Amino acid sequence: MDNLPNINRKTTRKKTSSIDLNPMMYGKVPPQAKELEEAILGAVMLEKAAFDNVIEIIQSECFYVDAHQRIFKACERLAEKNMPIDMLTVVENLKANEELDLVGGAFYISKLTMAVTSSANIITHGRILLEKFIQRKLIEISGEIINNAYIESTDVFDLLDEAEQKIFNITNNYLKKDYDDIGGALAKAITRIDKLRQEKNEISGVPSGFPSMDKVTYGWQPSDLIILAARPSVGKTAFALNLIRNAALHPTNPTPVAFFSLEMSSAQLVQRILSAESEIKLEKISRGNLEDYEYQQLQTKGIQRLEQAPIFIDDTAALNIFEFRAKARRLVNKSKVGLIVIDYLQLMSGSGDRNSNREQEISTISRNLKVLAKELNIPIIALSQLSRAVESRKESKIPQLSDLRESGAIEQDADMVMFIYRPEYYEMQNEPSGEVIQGETLIKIAKHRNGSLETVHLRARLDIQKFEDAGTDSNFNAGSWKPMGAKGAAPESSGGAQFFTKGSKMNTGDFDEGFDNNNAPF
């Protein structure tokens, strides 16, 4: 009987203990490494080089403990002023910012320096700390996505874009690429040189399809941002579509390509590509006014060749740089896209910052395009408008770098800047001879970071949306293409060649490149 109360008491205590611990079995603590945070801060205040090593990996917000964030921010402030980082300077900096008591006082700072003996493992500690921080960010982002997904009024596509952007921000802001020493860089360069030697191919990048242009550029090079600029209605879109068609259908080196059109629908773009591939006038294709033999030609020369071509078209009208970046990454990772074309740069939107003007927004877009080209290691061709300064210039109408519209940053960020110039467009009013070869098109390379500055001569057949290398056309070189005389003069017979006159720049139809004398849009 004496033992019974003891048994009951033990049983009661055991039951109470079980109830107290039960909630902790289901609670979750965010990923963290407090001991590593203390070790990093202690090492930074012990050795001079420790801060330089760890700042390449982590930032102050990577610390979980608020006091540790404040201490690391103090170290950052000292580094910005080129002041030594040690226990005394950190204490003084915290005191000056009225944060010393918030971190536990000078005693806690001194305690941190006693937690470690050296900074030997600070890089490893920093990487582990970064992993914990990224885990916390992913948990936070996932929670927000889950909450928003339960809201009925949420636009699921906006939510998807927002999720991709936030995930990208983690990669872009916190996962930094380490530098290469000369040995590693040399090994990569030699590997590439050996590969090119074995292939014995003069084109080392994505082929343009124009021999005279590939001779200058050696193909569009990986990581390059290429700007293709011209005035409205000169033929930017037509030429860009030729570039993607030539790359995707190249006989020896076909390359998957993506075309982002902010101005035209995918159906309109496909009609243009079909016109160039089948060599049937765009006017007939767009109106469906085809003879039986032409429809057969469209099937055999156009549709059959194009239906399996690795061409991807996105016609999102109001595309911003963040959406483009996410889509480009998916295309490269999933479909192995090796060339991206944007039509055109000034129609893209930036971050949406109300405090920034349009020039700053374009600067942000061009900088992001260059960064993305380097990250994905593929060429990106961005079409661009030119300012009206070209029209008002009394001397030569050939575009210059200063004519790039809205931002000088475009010129700075680009690896290559090309201008399209068609003498017909200006009817050669300022040329000494007053004559022009029909279809003559000049591609002026005004900036080439890794090559020479040249002018490539092409022939435009805009009734079928096609450009040809002038060097491959004997008639063109021989001068059998009849010159256009005075304004409005009737053309002479030129062996079936189309005669083009400058079309209206205020098109109201589906096409933006004007009309020829047969009312064919180009």
Short mmCIF file of C-alpha atoms in Angstrom, two decimals:
data_model
loop_
_atom_site.label_atom_id
_atom_site.label_comp_id
_atom_site.label_asym_id
_atom_site.label_seq_id
_atom_site.Cartn_x
_atom_site.Cartn_y
_atom_site.Cartn_z
CA MET A 1 0.00 0.00 0.00
CA ASP A 2 2.87 2.33 0.73
CA ASN A 3 4.27 1.76 -2.71
CA LEU A 4 1.04 2.49 -4.54
CA PRO A 5 1.12 6.30 -4.26
CA ASN A 6 4.70 6.24 -5.51
CA ILE A 7 3.69 4.18 -8.51
CA ASN A 8 0.86 6.58 -9.24
CA ARG A 9 3.12 9.59 -8.92
CA LYS A 10 5.67 8.09 -11.32
CA THR A 11 2.97 7.25 -13.78
CA THR A 12 1.55 10.76 -13.56
CA ARG A 13 4.94 12.40 -14.06
CA LYS A 14 5.66 10.19 -17.06
CA LYS A 15 2.35 11.07 -18.64
CA THR A 16 2.86 14.80 -18.03
CA SER A 17 6.33 14.66 -19.55
CA SER A 18 4.94 12.95 -22.64
CA ILE A 19 2.34 15.67 -23.11
CA ASP A 20 4.90 18.48 -22.77
CA LEU A 21 7.26 17.03 -25.41
CA ASN A 22 4.57 16.07 -27.88
CA PRO A 23 4.20 19.50 -29.63
CA MET A 24 7.96 19.70 -30.21
CA MET A 25 7.82 16.49 -32.23
CA TYR A 26 5.71 18.27 -34.87
CA GLY A 27 7.33 21.76 -34.81
CA LYS A 28 9.80 22.82 -37.46
CA VAL A 29 12.79 25.12 -37.05
CA PRO A 30 14.05 26.96 -40.15
CA PRO A 31 17.37 25.62 -41.50
CA GLN A 32 20.21 27.36 -39.69
CA ALA A 33 23.75 26.91 -38.42
CA LYS A 34 24.27 29.21 -35.45
CA GLU A 35 27.66 27.72 -34.53
CA LEU A 36 28.97 28.28 -38.06
CA GLU A 37 27.72 31.87 -37.98
CA GLU A 38 29.69 32.45 -34.79
CA ALA A 39 32.77 30.78 -36.28
CA ILE A 40 32.62 32.95 -39.43
CA LEU A 41 32.24 36.19 -37.50
CA GLY A 42 35.05 35.22 -35.13
CA ALA A 43 37.36 34.35 -38.04
CA VAL A 44 36.58 37.61 -39.85
CA MET A 45 37.63 39.60 -36.76
CA LEU A 46 40.76 37.48 -36.24
CA GLU A 47 42.38 37.49 -39.68
CA LYS A 48 42.56 40.23 -42.29
CA ALA A 49 42.04 38.04 -45.38
CA ALA A 50 39.05 36.17 -43.94
CA PHE A 51 36.49 38.84 -44.84
CA ASP A 52 37.68 39.04 -48.47
CA ASN A 53 37.34 35.26 -48.79
CA VAL A 54 33.88 34.95 -47.31
CA ILE A 55 32.27 38.07 -48.84
CA GLU A 56 32.46 36.39 -52.25
CA ILE A 57 30.14 33.68 -50.92
CA ILE A 58 27.71 35.23 -48.44
CA GLN A 59 26.02 38.51 -47.57
CA SER A 60 24.79 39.84 -44.24
CA GLU A 61 21.24 38.59 -44.84
CA CYS A 62 22.53 35.02 -45.09
CA PHE A 63 22.90 34.98 -41.28
CA TYR A 64 19.89 33.64 -39.41
CA VAL A 65 20.52 35.37 -36.07
CA ASP A 66 19.66 39.07 -36.20
CA ALA A 67 22.63 40.04 -34.03
CA HIS A 68 24.98 38.22 -36.40
CA GLN A 69 23.49 40.11 -39.37
CA ARG A 70 24.21 43.41 -37.66
CA ILE A 71 27.78 42.40 -36.81
CA PHE A 72 28.51 41.33 -40.39
CA LYS A 73 27.01 44.58 -41.71
CA ALA A 74 29.43 46.43 -39.43
CA CYS A 75 32.27 44.47 -41.05
CA GLU A 76 30.96 45.46 -44.49
CA ARG A 77 30.86 49.14 -43.51
CA LEU A 78 34.45 48.95 -42.28
CA ALA A 79 35.58 47.24 -45.49
CA GLU A 80 33.93 49.95 -47.60
CA LYS A 81 36.03 52.56 -45.79
CA ASN A 82 39.21 50.44 -46.11
CA MET A 83 39.44 50.22 -42.33
CA PRO A 84 40.80 47.14 -40.49
CA ILE A 85 38.24 44.63 -39.24
CA ASP A 86 38.87 43.42 -35.70
CA MET A 87 37.08 43.20 -32.39
CA LEU A 88 37.76 46.84 -31.43
CA THR A 89 36.80 48.43 -34.77
CA VAL A 90 33.62 46.34 -35.00
CA VAL A 91 32.61 47.38 -31.48
CA GLU A 92 33.21 51.05 -32.30
CA ASN A 93 31.25 50.81 -35.55
CA LEU A 94 28.29 49.16 -33.85
CA LYS A 95 28.43 51.78 -31.11
CA ALA A 96 28.42 54.59 -33.68
CA ASN A 97 25.32 53.06 -35.31
CA GLU A 98 23.64 52.53 -31.89
CA GLU A 99 23.52 48.77 -32.39
CA LEU A 100 26.05 47.54 -29.83
CA ASP A 101 23.46 46.75 -27.16
CA LEU A 102 21.25 45.03 -29.76
CA VAL A 103 23.96 42.47 -30.52
CA GLY A 104 24.79 41.66 -26.91
CA GLY A 105 27.44 44.27 -26.12
CA ALA A 106 31.22 44.21 -26.35
CA PHE A 107 31.34 41.01 -24.27
CA TYR A 108 29.49 39.05 -26.97
CA ILE A 109 31.84 40.38 -29.67
CA SER A 110 34.85 39.23 -27.67
CA LYS A 111 33.18 35.87 -27.11
CA LEU A 112 32.93 35.38 -30.88
CA THR A 113 36.67 35.83 -31.36
CA MET A 114 37.32 33.13 -28.76
CA ALA A 115 35.09 30.63 -30.59
CA VAL A 116 37.71 29.99 -33.30
CA THR A 117 41.49 29.80 -33.56
CA SER A 118 41.90 30.56 -37.31
CA SER A 119 40.03 31.17 -40.55
CA ALA A 120 41.30 28.02 -42.23
CA ASN A 121 37.83 26.61 -42.93
CA ILE A 122 35.94 29.86 -43.47
CA ILE A 123 35.17 29.19 -47.16
CA THR A 124 33.61 25.82 -46.35
CA HIS A 125 31.70 27.37 -43.46
CA GLY A 126 30.48 30.15 -45.75
CA ARG A 127 29.16 27.70 -48.34
CA ILE A 128 27.27 25.70 -45.73
CA LEU A 129 25.79 28.93 -44.37
CA LEU A 130 24.73 29.92 -47.89
CA GLU A 131 23.00 26.55 -48.34
CA LYS A 132 21.02 27.08 -45.14
CA PHE A 133 20.04 30.57 -46.29
CA ILE A 134 18.88 29.32 -49.71
CA GLN A 135 16.83 26.63 -47.99
CA ARG A 136 15.10 29.31 -45.91
CA LYS A 137 14.45 31.45 -48.99
CA LEU A 138 12.97 28.50 -50.87
CA ILE A 139 10.71 27.72 -47.92
CA GLU A 140 9.62 31.37 -47.81
CA ILE A 141 8.96 31.57 -51.57
CA SER A 142 7.15 28.23 -51.59
CA GLY A 143 4.92 29.38 -48.75
CA GLU A 144 3.98 32.53 -50.63
CA ILE A 145 3.26 30.56 -53.80
CA ILE A 146 1.07 28.07 -51.90
CA ASN A 147 -0.89 30.88 -50.22
CA ASN A 148 -1.42 32.74 -53.51
CA ALA A 149 -2.39 29.54 -55.31
CA TYR A 150 -5.31 29.08 -52.92
CA ILE A 151 -6.68 32.54 -53.82
CA GLU A 152 -9.33 32.08 -56.52
CA SER A 153 -8.72 35.47 -58.12
CA THR A 154 -5.01 34.78 -58.68
CA ASP A 155 -3.90 34.67 -62.32
CA VAL A 156 -2.03 31.37 -62.51
CA PHE A 157 0.28 32.57 -65.30
CA ASP A 158 1.22 35.69 -63.36
CA LEU A 159 1.86 33.48 -60.36
CA LEU A 160 4.08 31.21 -62.45
CA ASP A 161 6.08 34.17 -63.77
CA GLU A 162 6.42 35.55 -60.26
CA ALA A 163 7.66 32.19 -58.95
CA GLU A 164 10.22 31.88 -61.75
CA GLN A 165 11.43 35.42 -61.15
CA LYS A 166 11.91 34.86 -57.43
CA ILE A 167 13.77 31.60 -58.00
CA PHE A 168 15.95 33.32 -60.57
CA ASN A 169 16.72 36.14 -58.13
CA ILE A 170 18.18 33.58 -55.72
CA THR A 171 20.43 32.20 -58.45
CA ASN A 172 21.37 35.63 -59.75
CA ASN A 173 22.02 37.30 -56.40
CA TYR A 174 23.57 34.58 -54.28
CA LEU A 175 25.12 31.87 -56.48
CA LYS A 176 28.21 33.63 -57.76
CA LYS A 177 30.64 32.11 -60.23
CA ASP A 178 34.21 31.78 -59.02
CA TYR A 179 37.10 33.08 -61.10
CA ASP A 180 39.26 30.90 -63.36
CA ASP A 181 43.03 30.88 -63.18
CA ILE A 182 44.99 31.14 -66.42
CA GLY A 183 45.60 27.39 -66.47
CA GLY A 184 41.90 26.57 -66.46
CA ALA A 185 41.12 29.24 -69.04
CA LEU A 186 43.93 28.01 -71.28
CA ALA A 187 42.63 24.45 -71.10
CA LYS A 188 39.17 25.59 -72.25
CA ALA A 189 40.64 27.67 -75.08
CA ILE A 190 42.89 24.84 -76.31
CA THR A 191 39.99 22.38 -76.23
CA ARG A 192 37.92 24.73 -78.41
CA ILE A 193 40.82 25.33 -80.82
CA ASP A 194 41.44 21.58 -81.19
CA LYS A 195 37.76 20.98 -81.88
CA LEU A 196 37.71 23.67 -84.58
CA ARG A 197 40.87 22.23 -86.16
CA GLN A 198 39.36 18.77 -86.33
CA GLU A 199 36.13 20.04 -87.83
CA LYS A 200 38.06 22.17 -90.37
CA ASN A 201 35.13 24.57 -90.50
CA GLU A 202 35.66 28.27 -91.08
CA ILE A 203 32.42 29.03 -89.22
CA SER A 204 32.94 28.67 -85.48
CA GLY A 205 29.52 29.99 -84.42
CA VAL A 206 25.92 29.82 -85.61
CA PRO A 207 25.93 30.35 -89.41
CA SER A 208 24.08 33.34 -90.82
CA GLY A 209 23.55 31.63 -94.18
CA PHE A 210 25.30 34.46 -96.05
CA PRO A 211 28.88 33.52 -97.03
CA SER A 212 30.07 37.13 -97.21
CA MET A 213 28.78 37.80 -93.69
CA ASP A 214 30.10 34.56 -92.22
CA LYS A 215 33.51 35.47 -93.67
CA VAL A 216 33.54 38.53 -91.40
CA THR A 217 31.79 37.16 -88.30
CA TYR A 218 32.72 33.42 -88.51
CA GLY A 219 29.10 32.87 -87.51
CA TRP A 220 27.23 34.34 -84.55
CA GLN A 221 29.50 33.69 -81.59
CA PRO A 222 28.40 32.25 -78.21
CA SER A 223 27.75 34.81 -75.44
CA ASP A 224 27.58 37.72 -77.95
CA LEU A 225 24.85 40.35 -77.93
CA ILE A 226 24.27 41.48 -81.52
CA ILE A 227 22.23 44.59 -82.28
CA LEU A 228 20.57 44.77 -85.71
CA ALA A 229 19.27 48.29 -86.25
CA ALA A 230 17.48 50.18 -89.01
CA ARG A 231 14.75 52.72 -89.62
CA PRO A 232 11.14 51.46 -89.81
CA SER A 233 10.18 49.63 -93.02
CA VAL A 234 13.76 48.99 -94.14
CA GLY A 235 13.49 45.23 -93.60
CA LYS A 236 14.68 44.36 -90.07
CA THR A 237 12.06 41.69 -89.45
CA ALA A 238 12.48 40.14 -92.90
CA PHE A 239 16.25 39.95 -92.50
CA ALA A 240 15.99 38.55 -88.96
CA LEU A 241 13.60 35.83 -90.17
CA ASN A 242 16.12 34.96 -92.87
CA LEU A 243 18.77 34.55 -90.18
CA ILE A 244 16.71 32.13 -88.08
CA ARG A 245 15.57 30.19 -91.17
CA ASN A 246 19.15 29.85 -92.41
CA ALA A 247 20.38 28.72 -88.99
CA ALA A 248 17.61 26.18 -88.40
CA LEU A 249 17.77 24.72 -91.92
CA HIS A 250 21.53 24.83 -92.38
CA PRO A 251 22.55 21.65 -94.27
CA THR A 252 25.58 20.76 -92.12
CA ASN A 253 25.08 22.64 -88.88
CA PRO A 254 21.34 23.09 -88.10
CA THR A 255 20.80 25.09 -84.91
CA PRO A 256 17.55 25.32 -82.88
CA VAL A 257 16.46 28.97 -82.81
CA ALA A 258 13.90 31.06 -80.94
CA PHE A 259 12.20 34.20 -82.25
CA PHE A 260 10.53 36.56 -79.78
CA SER A 261 8.18 38.93 -81.61
CA LEU A 262 6.66 41.79 -79.64
CA GLU A 263 5.05 43.33 -82.71
CA MET A 264 3.70 40.62 -85.01
CA SER A 265 1.72 37.43 -84.47
CA SER A 266 3.25 34.00 -84.98
CA ALA A 267 0.92 33.39 -87.95
CA GLN A 268 2.18 36.51 -89.73
CA LEU A 269 5.79 35.52 -89.09
CA VAL A 270 5.23 32.00 -90.41
CA GLN A 271 3.70 33.43 -93.58
CA ARG A 272 6.87 35.42 -94.14
CA ILE A 273 9.10 32.40 -93.55
CA LEU A 274 6.95 30.32 -95.93
CA SER A 275 7.22 33.04 -98.58
CA ALA A 276 11.03 33.06 -98.36
CA GLU A 277 11.32 29.27 -98.34
CA SER A 278 8.85 28.57 -101.17
CA GLU A 279 9.72 31.77 -103.12
CA ILE A 280 6.04 32.60 -103.53
CA LYS A 281 5.01 36.23 -103.10
CA LEU A 282 3.94 37.12 -99.59
CA GLU A 283 0.91 38.95 -100.94
CA LYS A 284 -0.43 35.72 -102.46
CA ILE A 285 0.23 33.65 -99.35
CA SER A 286 -1.35 36.18 -97.01
CA ARG A 287 -4.50 36.40 -99.15
CA GLY A 288 -4.65 32.71 -100.05
CA ASN A 289 -4.66 33.70 -103.71
CA LEU A 290 -2.61 30.74 -104.98
CA GLU A 291 -2.72 28.86 -108.24
CA ASP A 292 -2.69 25.04 -108.03
CA TYR A 293 0.99 24.83 -108.97
CA GLU A 294 1.83 27.51 -106.42
CA TYR A 295 -0.02 25.66 -103.69
CA GLN A 296 1.90 22.51 -104.64
CA GLN A 297 5.12 24.51 -104.51
CA LEU A 298 4.14 25.86 -101.10
CA GLN A 299 3.62 22.31 -99.86
CA THR A 300 6.84 20.81 -101.21
CA LYS A 301 9.32 23.67 -100.88
CA GLY A 302 7.83 25.41 -97.89
CA ILE A 303 5.68 23.41 -95.49
CA GLN A 304 7.49 20.07 -95.75
CA ARG A 305 10.87 21.65 -95.06
CA LEU A 306 9.67 23.92 -92.28
CA GLU A 307 7.37 21.64 -90.30
CA GLN A 308 10.31 19.78 -88.74
CA ALA A 309 12.58 22.82 -88.44
CA PRO A 310 13.73 23.58 -84.86
CA ILE A 311 12.17 27.06 -84.82
CA PHE A 312 10.31 28.33 -81.75
CA ILE A 313 8.20 31.50 -81.92
CA ASP A 314 6.89 33.52 -78.98
CA ASP A 315 4.56 36.40 -79.89
CA THR A 316 3.85 37.74 -76.38
CA ALA A 317 3.11 41.42 -76.98
CA ALA A 318 3.97 43.02 -73.63
CA LEU A 319 7.04 40.97 -72.79
CA ASN A 320 9.24 42.25 -69.98
CA ILE A 321 12.87 41.38 -69.43
CA PHE A 322 12.13 39.05 -66.49
CA GLU A 323 9.60 36.97 -68.45
CA PHE A 324 11.95 36.84 -71.42
CA ARG A 325 14.80 35.65 -69.24
CA ALA A 326 12.73 32.81 -67.78
CA LYS A 327 11.44 31.72 -71.20
CA ALA A 328 14.92 31.86 -72.73
CA ARG A 329 16.34 29.62 -70.00
CA ARG A 330 13.60 27.04 -70.54
CA LEU A 331 14.14 27.02 -74.30
CA VAL A 332 17.90 26.55 -73.92
CA ASN A 333 17.59 23.84 -71.27
CA LYS A 334 14.67 21.95 -72.81
CA SER A 335 15.06 22.47 -76.57
CA LYS A 336 18.81 23.21 -76.81
CA VAL A 337 18.16 26.54 -78.53
CA GLY A 338 21.45 27.99 -79.82
CA LEU A 339 20.28 31.39 -81.14
CA ILE A 340 17.66 33.85 -79.89
CA VAL A 341 16.28 36.82 -81.85
CA ILE A 342 14.16 39.61 -80.32
CA ASP A 343 11.97 41.87 -82.46
CA TYR A 344 12.42 44.45 -81.17
CA LEU A 345 14.32 45.96 -78.23
CA GLN A 346 12.34 49.19 -77.73
CA LEU A 347 9.07 47.26 -77.31
CA MET A 348 10.35 45.38 -74.25
CA SER A 349 9.63 46.66 -70.77
CA GLY A 350 12.04 46.68 -67.87
CA SER A 351 11.66 46.42 -64.12
CA GLY A 352 8.60 48.67 -63.94
CA ASP A 353 10.35 51.15 -61.65
CA ARG A 354 8.28 54.33 -61.81
CA ASN A 355 11.28 56.45 -60.82
CA SER A 356 13.32 55.45 -63.89
CA ASN A 357 13.00 57.11 -67.28
CA ARG A 358 12.84 55.30 -70.61
CA GLU A 359 16.56 55.67 -71.29
CA GLN A 360 17.40 54.03 -67.95
CA GLU A 361 14.88 51.28 -68.68
CA ILE A 362 16.43 50.52 -72.08
CA SER A 363 19.87 50.52 -70.44
CA THR A 364 18.65 47.94 -67.93
CA ILE A 365 17.18 45.79 -70.71
CA SER A 366 20.34 45.85 -72.85
CA ARG A 367 22.54 45.07 -69.85
CA ASN A 368 20.31 42.12 -68.91
CA LEU A 369 20.38 40.80 -72.47
CA LYS A 370 24.19 40.83 -72.48
CA VAL A 371 24.32 39.11 -69.08
CA LEU A 372 21.83 36.47 -70.28
CA ALA A 373 23.79 35.82 -73.49
CA LYS A 374 26.90 35.25 -71.40
CA GLU A 375 25.07 33.05 -68.90
CA LEU A 376 23.41 30.84 -71.53
CA ASN A 377 26.53 30.95 -73.75
CA ILE A 378 24.52 31.57 -76.91
CA PRO A 379 24.28 34.56 -79.29
CA ILE A 380 21.31 36.88 -78.83
CA ILE A 381 20.30 39.14 -81.73
CA ALA A 382 18.16 42.11 -80.69
CA LEU A 383 16.52 44.28 -83.34
CA SER A 384 16.51 48.00 -82.61
CA GLN A 385 14.98 51.16 -84.01
CA LEU A 386 17.07 54.14 -85.10
CA SER A 387 16.31 57.72 -84.23
CA ARG A 388 14.93 60.20 -86.76
CA ALA A 389 18.34 61.87 -86.93
CA VAL A 390 19.04 59.67 -89.95
CA GLU A 391 16.13 61.22 -91.86
CA SER A 392 17.07 64.81 -91.03
CA ARG A 393 20.75 64.39 -91.89
CA LYS A 394 21.55 66.11 -95.18
CA GLU A 395 24.72 64.17 -95.84
CA SER A 396 24.91 60.36 -96.11
CA LYS A 397 21.88 58.47 -94.84
CA ILE A 398 23.99 55.47 -93.84
CA PRO A 399 23.28 54.93 -90.10
CA GLN A 400 25.87 55.64 -87.41
CA LEU A 401 26.26 54.42 -83.84
CA SER A 402 24.98 57.75 -82.55
CA ASP A 403 21.66 57.05 -84.30
CA LEU A 404 20.75 54.20 -81.91
CA ARG A 405 17.46 55.18 -80.33
CA GLU A 406 16.84 55.96 -76.64
CA SER A 407 20.08 54.79 -75.06
CA GLY A 408 23.83 54.87 -75.57
CA ALA A 409 24.01 51.79 -73.34
CA ILE A 410 22.92 49.67 -76.31
CA GLU A 411 26.16 50.52 -78.08
CA GLN A 412 28.20 49.87 -74.94
CA ASP A 413 26.65 46.50 -74.08
CA ALA A 414 26.63 45.06 -77.61
CA ASP A 415 29.46 42.92 -78.93
CA MET A 416 28.37 43.72 -82.46
CA VAL A 417 26.20 46.48 -83.95
CA MET A 418 24.91 46.10 -87.52
CA PHE A 419 22.90 48.56 -89.58
CA ILE A 420 20.65 47.73 -92.54
CA TYR A 421 20.82 50.33 -95.29
CA ARG A 422 18.90 50.11 -98.55
CA PRO A 423 19.66 52.96 -101.02
CA GLU A 424 16.23 52.45 -102.58
CA TYR A 425 14.62 53.47 -99.30
CA TYR A 426 16.03 57.00 -99.72
CA GLU A 427 15.86 56.88 -103.53
CA MET A 428 19.56 57.79 -103.58
CA GLN A 429 18.74 61.51 -103.36
CA ASN A 430 22.15 62.42 -101.97
CA GLU A 431 24.32 60.08 -104.04
CA PRO A 432 26.47 61.61 -106.79
CA SER A 433 25.17 59.30 -109.54
CA GLY A 434 21.52 59.38 -108.48
CA GLU A 435 21.29 55.70 -109.41
CA VAL A 436 20.72 52.56 -107.38
CA ILE A 437 20.93 48.85 -108.11
CA GLN A 438 17.54 47.30 -107.48
CA GLY A 439 17.44 45.28 -104.29
CA GLU A 440 20.88 46.40 -103.14
CA THR A 441 21.20 46.10 -99.35
CA LEU A 442 24.17 47.03 -97.24
CA ILE A 443 24.75 45.47 -93.82
CA LYS A 444 27.17 47.84 -92.16
CA ILE A 445 29.03 46.37 -89.18
CA ALA A 446 29.70 49.51 -87.13
CA LYS A 447 30.97 47.76 -84.00
CA HIS A 448 32.65 44.38 -83.78
CA ARG A 449 34.33 43.65 -80.48
CA ASN A 450 36.12 40.55 -81.77
CA GLY A 451 36.56 41.27 -85.45
CA SER A 452 36.83 43.78 -88.26
CA LEU A 453 34.40 46.50 -89.32
CA GLU A 454 33.08 45.75 -92.80
CA THR A 455 30.10 46.35 -95.04
CA VAL A 456 28.38 43.22 -96.36
CA HIS A 457 26.54 43.50 -99.70
CA LEU A 458 23.27 41.59 -100.02
CA ARG A 459 20.36 41.59 -102.41
CA ALA A 460 16.83 42.08 -101.09
CA ARG A 461 13.86 40.35 -102.70
CA LEU A 462 11.28 41.68 -100.31
CA ASP A 463 8.29 40.56 -102.33
CA ILE A 464 9.20 37.04 -101.16
CA GLN A 465 10.81 38.21 -97.89
CA LYS A 466 14.20 36.91 -98.91
CA PHE A 467 17.77 38.19 -98.82
CA GLU A 468 20.55 36.71 -100.91
CA ASP A 469 24.31 37.07 -100.82
CA ALA A 470 25.29 39.50 -103.60
CA GLY A 471 28.47 37.54 -104.13
CA THR A 472 26.51 34.45 -105.20
CA ASP A 473 24.48 36.28 -107.84
CA SER A 474 26.43 36.71 -111.08
CA ASN A 475 23.76 38.93 -112.60
CA PHE A 476 23.80 41.18 -109.57
CA ASN A 477 27.59 41.55 -109.71
CA ALA A 478 27.65 42.00 -113.44
CA GLY A 479 25.39 45.00 -113.16
CA SER A 480 22.48 43.61 -115.20
CA TRP A 481 20.13 44.84 -112.49
CA LYS A 482 18.80 48.03 -114.01
CA PRO A 483 19.33 51.24 -112.04
CA MET A 484 16.45 53.33 -110.83
CA GLY A 485 16.53 56.77 -112.25
CA ALA A 486 14.66 59.85 -111.14
CA LYS A 487 11.95 59.68 -108.55
CA GLY A 488 8.88 57.94 -109.93
CA ALA A 489 10.53 56.86 -113.16
CA ALA A 490 9.28 53.62 -114.68
CA PRO A 491 11.67 50.68 -114.47
CA GLU A 492 13.15 49.00 -117.50
CA SER A 493 12.84 45.28 -117.98
CA SER A 494 15.37 43.47 -115.83
CA GLY A 495 14.93 39.85 -116.68
CA GLY A 496 12.08 39.16 -114.27
CA ALA A 497 13.57 41.13 -111.36
CA GLN A 498 11.07 42.90 -109.15
CA PHE A 499 11.20 46.69 -109.02
CA PHE A 500 10.82 48.03 -105.49
CA THR A 501 9.74 51.47 -104.39
CA LYS A 502 9.65 52.75 -100.85
CA GLY A 503 6.35 51.93 -99.20
CA SER A 504 4.35 53.84 -96.64
CA LYS A 505 5.73 53.84 -93.11
CA MET A 506 2.23 54.12 -91.67
CA ASN A 507 0.97 50.65 -92.53
CA THR A 508 -2.44 49.72 -91.30
CA GLY A 509 -2.35 46.10 -92.40
CA ASP A 510 -0.71 43.02 -90.89
CA PHE A 511 2.73 43.81 -92.25
CA ASP A 512 5.22 46.47 -91.29
CA GLU A 513 7.69 46.59 -94.18
CA GLY A 514 5.80 48.63 -96.84
CA PHE A 515 4.55 47.56 -100.28
CA ASP A 516 6.17 47.12 -103.67
CA ASN A 517 4.72 48.29 -106.98
CA ASN A 518 2.72 45.04 -107.23
CA ASN A 519 1.06 45.85 -103.90
CA ALA A 520 3.03 43.07 -102.19
CA PRO A 521 3.84 43.84 -98.58
CA PHE A 522 7.51 43.77 -97.70
#
